[in-house]
GROMACS .gro file of C-alpha atoms in nm:
model
  303
    1MET     CA    1   3.618   9.756  23.028
    2ASN     CA    2   3.644   9.466  22.782
    3ARG     CA    3   3.364   9.320  22.578
    4ILE     CA    4   3.292   8.943  22.618
    5SER     CA    5   3.279   8.901  22.246
    6ASN     CA    6   3.650   8.976  22.236
    7TYR     CA    7   3.726   8.654  22.413
    8LEU     CA    8   3.473   8.422  22.243
    9PRO     CA    9   3.527   8.187  21.949
   10ASP     CA   10   3.314   8.231  21.632
   11ASN     CA   11   2.941   8.202  21.693
   12ARG     CA   12   2.838   7.838  21.673
   13ARG     CA   13   2.532   7.663  21.789
   14PHE     CA   14   2.711   7.467  22.065
   15GLU     CA   15   2.865   7.789  22.201
   16ALA     CA   16   2.517   7.945  22.198
   17ALA     CA   17   2.378   7.653  22.388
   18ILE     CA   18   2.655   7.682  22.652
   19ARG     CA   19   2.585   8.048  22.680
   20TYR     CA   20   2.198   8.035  22.714
   21ALA     CA   21   2.099   7.680  22.800
   22LEU     CA   22   2.363   7.564  23.059
   23TYR     CA   23   2.240   7.765  23.350
   24PRO     CA   24   1.864   7.656  23.300
   25LEU     CA   25   1.998   7.301  23.271
   26LEU     CA   26   2.206   7.319  23.599
   27MET     CA   27   1.912   7.481  23.777
   28ALA     CA   28   1.677   7.199  23.651
   29ILE     CA   29   1.920   6.938  23.795
   30THR     CA   30   1.920   7.126  24.130
   31ILE     CA   31   1.549   7.141  24.138
   32THR     CA   32   1.514   6.779  24.048
   33PHE     CA   33   1.758   6.678  24.326
   34ALA     CA   34   1.582   6.902  24.572
   35TRP     CA   35   1.240   6.742  24.484
   36PHE     CA   36   1.390   6.393  24.507
   37ALA     CA   37   1.548   6.482  24.854
   38LEU     CA   38   1.220   6.595  24.981
   39GLY     CA   39   1.087   6.237  24.928
   40ASP     CA   40   1.285   6.131  25.223
   41ARG     CA   41   1.228   6.408  25.488
   42ASP     CA   42   1.395   6.220  25.762
   43HIS     CA   43   1.719   6.208  25.574
   44LEU     CA   44   1.715   6.518  25.349
   45SER     CA   45   2.085   6.546  25.302
   46ARG     CA   46   2.149   6.181  25.247
   47TYR     CA   47   2.242   6.217  24.873
   48TYR     CA   48   2.350   6.578  24.880
   49GLY     CA   49   2.732   6.493  24.849
   50TYR     CA   50   2.671   6.288  24.542
   51TYR     CA   51   2.461   6.572  24.388
   52LEU     CA   52   2.728   6.823  24.475
   53LEU     CA   53   3.025   6.617  24.358
   54GLY     CA   54   2.846   6.556  24.023
   55LEU     CA   55   2.767   6.916  23.982
   56VAL     CA   56   3.119   7.034  24.055
   57VAL     CA   57   3.288   6.778  23.833
   58GLY     CA   58   3.057   6.865  23.542
   59MET     CA   59   3.118   7.239  23.581
   60VAL     CA   60   3.492   7.195  23.607
   61VAL     CA   61   3.495   6.998  23.282
   62VAL     CA   62   3.296   7.263  23.108
   63GLU     CA   63   3.531   7.533  23.237
   64ALA     CA   64   3.823   7.340  23.103
   65LEU     CA   65   3.674   7.313  22.765
   66HIS     CA   66   3.517   7.634  22.725
   67PRO     CA   67   3.671   7.903  22.957
   68LEU     CA   68   3.538   8.256  22.933
   69ARG     CA   69   3.893   8.393  22.989
   70THR     CA   70   4.196   8.158  22.978
   71GLU     CA   71   4.383   8.368  23.229
   72TRP     CA   72   4.111   8.310  23.480
   73ARG     CA   73   4.111   7.927  23.442
   74MET     CA   74   4.228   7.676  23.708
   75THR     CA   75   4.587   7.553  23.669
   76ARG     CA   76   4.767   7.263  23.823
   77ALA     CA   77   4.960   7.503  24.042
   78SER     CA   78   4.658   7.700  24.153
   79PHE     CA   79   4.466   7.385  24.246
   80PHE     CA   80   4.742   7.205  24.433
   81ARG     CA   81   4.911   7.500  24.592
   82ARG     CA   82   4.601   7.715  24.684
   83ASP     CA   83   4.258   7.560  24.610
   84LEU     CA   84   4.321   7.212  24.758
   85PRO     CA   85   4.463   7.341  25.087
   86PHE     CA   86   4.187   7.581  25.130
   87LEU     CA   87   3.938   7.304  25.041
   88LEU     CA   88   4.072   7.083  25.312
   89ILE     CA   89   4.084   7.378  25.558
   90GLY     CA   90   3.734   7.477  25.465
   91ALA     CA   91   3.601   7.127  25.486
   92THR     CA   92   3.738   7.107  25.847
   93SER     CA   93   3.578   7.438  25.937
   94ILE     CA   94   3.246   7.341  25.794
   95GLY     CA   95   3.255   7.010  25.982
   96LEU     CA   96   3.310   7.203  26.311
   97ALA     CA   97   3.041   7.454  26.218
   98ASP     CA   98   2.791   7.181  26.140
   99TYR     CA   99   2.868   7.007  26.471
  100LEU     CA  100   2.828   7.331  26.681
  101ALA     CA  101   2.521   7.440  26.477
  102GLY     CA  102   2.359   7.094  26.530
  103VAL     CA  103   2.412   7.113  26.903
  104ILE     CA  104   2.266   7.466  26.917
  105VAL     CA  105   1.976   7.387  26.681
  106ILE     CA  106   1.881   7.078  26.879
  107GLN     CA  107   1.871   7.271  27.202
  108HIS     CA  108   1.685   7.559  27.064
  109SER     CA  109   1.428   7.319  26.900
  110LEU     CA  110   1.360   7.151  27.236
  111GLU     CA  111   1.299   7.491  27.408
  112HIS     CA  112   1.116   7.683  27.148
  113PRO     CA  113   0.829   7.613  26.904
  114ARG     CA  114   0.895   7.648  26.526
  115THR     CA  115   0.674   7.954  26.465
  116LEU     CA  116   0.714   7.963  26.083
  117ALA     CA  117   0.726   7.589  26.025
  118ASP     CA  118   0.375   7.578  25.901
  119LEU     CA  119   0.418   7.841  25.616
  120PRO     CA  120   0.361   7.710  25.265
  121LEU     CA  121   0.686   7.592  25.110
  122LEU     CA  122   0.732   7.853  24.842
  123PRO     CA  123   0.659   8.161  25.057
  124ALA     CA  124   0.873   8.011  25.327
  125ILE     CA  125   1.169   7.973  25.085
  126VAL     CA  126   1.136   8.331  24.962
  127LEU     CA  127   1.104   8.473  25.317
  128ALA     CA  128   1.402   8.259  25.442
  129LEU     CA  129   1.614   8.371  25.144
  130MET     CA  130   1.535   8.735  25.212
  131ALA     CA  131   1.635   8.698  25.576
  132LYS     CA  132   1.938   8.497  25.507
  133ASP     CA  133   2.063   8.727  25.234
  134LEU     CA  134   2.005   9.036  25.442
  135LEU     CA  135   2.237   8.892  25.718
  136TRP     CA  136   2.491   8.800  25.468
  137TYR     CA  137   2.466   9.140  25.290
  138GLY     CA  138   2.530   9.326  25.603
  139TYR     CA  139   2.838   9.113  25.715
  140HIS     CA  140   2.976   9.101  25.345
  141ARG     CA  141   2.938   9.473  25.285
  142ALA     CA  142   3.088   9.560  25.627
  143ALA     CA  143   3.395   9.331  25.556
  144HIS     CA  144   3.457   9.535  25.234
  145GLN     CA  145   3.343   9.889  25.332
  146LEU     CA  146   3.338   9.938  25.701
  147GLY     CA  147   3.597  10.171  25.845
  148GLY     CA  148   3.781  10.173  26.170
  149ARG     CA  149   3.945   9.884  26.346
  150LEU     CA  150   3.641   9.653  26.322
  151GLY     CA  151   3.622   9.713  25.945
  152GLN     CA  152   3.988   9.628  25.912
  153ARG     CA  153   3.960   9.321  26.115
  154LEU     CA  154   3.661   9.198  25.907
  155TRP     CA  155   3.851   9.276  25.585
  156SER     CA  156   4.159   9.080  25.714
  157ILE     CA  157   3.923   8.777  25.758
  158HIS     CA  158   3.754   8.803  25.426
  159VAL     CA  159   4.040   8.925  25.198
  160ALA     CA  160   4.165   8.567  25.131
  161HIS     CA  161   3.877   8.527  24.903
  162HIS     CA  162   3.973   8.820  24.685
  163LEU     CA  163   4.346   8.770  24.660
  164PRO     CA  164   4.331   8.537  24.355
  165GLN     CA  165   4.335   8.707  24.017
  166GLN     CA  166   4.111   8.437  23.873
  167VAL     CA  167   3.758   8.331  23.923
  168TYR     CA  168   3.643   7.971  23.861
  169VAL     CA  169   3.429   7.707  24.033
  170LEU     CA  170   3.684   7.559  24.259
  171MET     CA  171   3.829   7.904  24.352
  172HIS     CA  172   3.498   7.942  24.550
  173VAL     CA  173   3.650   7.741  24.832
  174VAL     CA  174   3.936   7.998  24.882
  175GLY     CA  175   3.866   8.174  25.207
  176HIS     CA  176   3.982   8.202  25.564
  177PRO     CA  177   3.827   7.941  25.797
  178ILE     CA  178   3.683   8.219  26.019
  179ASP     CA  179   3.524   8.366  25.712
  180THR     CA  180   3.385   8.013  25.637
  181LEU     CA  181   3.242   7.964  25.992
  182LEU     CA  182   3.070   8.307  25.981
  183ALA     CA  183   2.918   8.244  25.638
  184ARG     CA  184   2.796   7.893  25.758
  185ALA     CA  185   2.651   8.050  26.062
  186LEU     CA  186   2.470   8.331  25.874
  187SER     CA  187   2.343   8.079  25.631
  188ALA     CA  188   2.164   7.840  25.864
  189LEU     CA  189   2.128   7.926  26.230
  190PRO     CA  190   1.909   8.242  26.186
  191LEU     CA  191   1.672   8.035  25.971
  192TYR     CA  192   1.620   7.782  26.258
  193PHE     CA  193   1.600   8.052  26.512
  194LEU     CA  194   1.327   8.222  26.303
  195GLY     CA  195   1.139   7.891  26.312
  196PHE     CA  196   1.155   7.775  25.963
  197SER     CA  197   1.115   7.399  25.906
  198PRO     CA  198   1.417   7.170  25.832
  199GLU     CA  199   1.290   7.131  25.482
  200VAL     CA  200   1.307   7.497  25.408
  201VAL     CA  201   1.649   7.536  25.574
  202PHE     CA  202   1.761   7.251  25.364
  203LEU     CA  203   1.627   7.380  25.040
  204VAL     CA  204   1.765   7.731  25.097
  205SER     CA  205   2.112   7.580  25.171
  206VAL     CA  206   2.103   7.385  24.850
  207LEU     CA  207   2.013   7.697  24.654
  208VAL     CA  208   2.279   7.910  24.823
  209SER     CA  209   2.546   7.654  24.748
  210PHE     CA  210   2.436   7.617  24.389
  211GLN     CA  211   2.437   7.998  24.328
  212GLY     CA  212   2.781   8.018  24.498
  213LEU     CA  213   2.931   7.773  24.247
  214VAL     CA  214   2.757   7.929  23.954
  215SER     CA  215   2.868   8.284  24.067
  216HIS     CA  216   3.231   8.174  24.018
  217PHE     CA  217   3.191   7.990  23.694
  218ASN     CA  218   3.444   8.093  23.430
  219VAL     CA  219   3.212   8.028  23.144
  220ASP     CA  220   3.018   8.264  22.938
  221ILE     CA  221   2.663   8.190  23.059
  222ARG     CA  222   2.403   8.464  23.031
  223VAL     CA  223   2.067   8.492  23.200
  224GLY     CA  224   1.936   8.828  23.076
  225TRP     CA  225   1.670   8.986  23.301
  226LEU     CA  226   1.728   8.730  23.570
  227ASN     CA  227   2.049   8.924  23.658
  228TYR     CA  228   1.815   9.181  23.815
  229PHE     CA  229   1.689   8.919  24.047
  230LEU     CA  230   1.956   8.652  24.109
  231VAL     CA  231   2.330   8.691  24.174
  232GLY     CA  232   2.508   8.482  23.929
  233THR     CA  233   2.817   8.468  23.707
  234GLU     CA  234   2.746   8.799  23.524
  235LEU     CA  235   2.717   8.997  23.857
  236HIS     CA  236   2.961   8.820  24.089
  237ARG     CA  237   3.266   8.850  23.857
  238PHE     CA  238   3.241   9.217  23.907
  239HIS     CA  239   3.237   9.166  24.283
  240HIS     CA  240   3.586   9.022  24.226
  241SER     CA  241   3.703   9.321  24.024
  242ALA     CA  242   4.029   9.502  24.143
  243ASP     CA  243   3.846   9.826  24.071
  244ARG     CA  244   3.658   9.935  24.378
  245ALA     CA  245   3.384  10.111  24.175
  246GLU     CA  246   3.297   9.776  24.012
  247ALA     CA  247   3.338   9.553  24.323
  248GLN     CA  248   2.978   9.568  24.435
  249ASN     CA  249   2.701   9.314  24.454
  250PHE     CA  250   2.733   9.199  24.804
  251SER     CA  251   2.423   8.962  24.821
  252ALA     CA  252   2.458   8.591  24.780
  253VAL     CA  253   2.154   8.478  24.604
  254ILE     CA  254   1.902   8.747  24.536
  255THR     CA  255   1.969   9.110  24.429
  256LEU     CA  256   1.701   9.271  24.649
  257TRP     CA  257   1.940   9.419  24.908
  258ASP     CA  258   2.183   9.548  24.648
  259HIS     CA  259   1.903   9.727  24.470
  260LEU     CA  260   1.768   9.877  24.791
  261PHE     CA  261   2.105   9.980  24.928
  262GLY     CA  262   2.257  10.111  24.603
  263THR     CA  263   2.519   9.845  24.550
  264PHE     CA  264   2.383   9.672  24.243
  265TYR     CA  265   2.630   9.684  23.954
  266TYR     CA  266   2.568   9.521  23.620
  267ARG     CA  267   2.723   9.586  23.281
  268PRO     CA  268   2.564   9.334  23.036
  269ALA     CA  269   2.818   9.143  22.812
  270SER     CA  270   3.106   9.325  22.984
  271LEU     CA  271   3.402   9.196  23.193
  272PRO     CA  272   3.624   9.357  23.461
  273GLN     CA  273   3.965   9.462  23.340
  274ARG     CA  274   4.141   9.284  23.632
  275LEU     CA  275   4.047   9.068  23.917
  276GLY     CA  276   4.173   9.070  24.273
  277ILE     CA  277   4.240   9.365  24.494
  278GLU     CA  278   4.363   9.717  24.428
  279GLU     CA  279   4.708   9.682  24.606
  280PRO     CA  280   4.809   9.316  24.597
  281GLU     CA  281   5.164   9.399  24.700
  282VAL     CA  282   5.028   9.495  25.050
  283TYR     CA  283   4.905   9.146  25.115
  284PRO     CA  284   5.039   8.794  25.112
  285ALA     CA  285   5.043   8.602  24.779
  286ASP     CA  286   4.722   8.406  24.733
  287ARG     CA  287   4.931   8.078  24.777
  288ALA     CA  288   5.096   8.192  25.099
  289ILE     CA  289   4.851   7.996  25.306
  290ALA     CA  290   5.020   8.035  25.647
  291ARG     CA  291   5.048   8.419  25.609
  292ILE     CA  292   4.697   8.450  25.491
  293LEU     CA  293   4.569   8.244  25.795
  294ALA     CA  294   4.765   8.481  26.025
  295LEU     CA  295   4.617   8.805  25.879
  296PRO     CA  296   4.327   8.834  26.131
  297PHE     CA  297   4.562   8.788  26.421
  298ARG     CA  298   4.812   9.052  26.326
  299SER     CA  299   4.829   9.348  26.561
  300GLU     CA  300   4.932   9.599  26.297
  301ARG     CA  301   4.687   9.764  26.063
  302ALA     CA  302   4.546   9.509  25.831
  303GLY     CA  303   4.452   9.688  25.514
   0.00000   0.00000   0.00000
């Protein structure tokens, strides 16, 4: 296992600021946006696209200037031949998922009262995060570790996200559209069905998206004791390790379920030796888009 210090330039104040102040700054920007959005409760997501675009562009620039590991960074080939196609496919999938979810949510809201809508905002967010993360944890861990034909099928859906041997912000979009649809459904629909208010669902979605981007950040940001509560860069890079013993941390935002079910893995100031999967030769290359999309529909054993 490699020490992070082996890949860093000499200690300088600016590097220290990146390492310890960047995450609080990004979180402060996210909280400020969320507070601003709540001011117009009838159009909560009106400016979400601008916030997300600004956040991603800023993070990509920082990655380009201060990558943690140069071999993990985005290249012209990885962006145009892998990330961009998956971004377009994912955007289409999310658009379809949002449309279907909207129809389902509207119908459900007309027929059922919102039983948890009157909870105070902060407890409601915590409870919603716990519920959402439990569902994601179950699906995510099953996709990695469940045996039998169902486990193989789930892994064939999810493996696209683990084929790259890099981890950086825009690589977050690499994934099969079925995996994207399932993730979207697990992120939002259960919260509506449990009766949380639209404000809570929106705020949880913003936080989940933020942590998802931060988790794939190829920059040396460290949050210390917060790693025992939130899934971020230092934890999620191990989830992408090609070593199965390290490839744990199945939660999306909070580490509660990883702690309870024994899958929490944290080695401070350390890096995985190699990213990706144990046997990459068994699977399509990470830029073979058509073959990756066909994986869940293959009749033979998928992994």
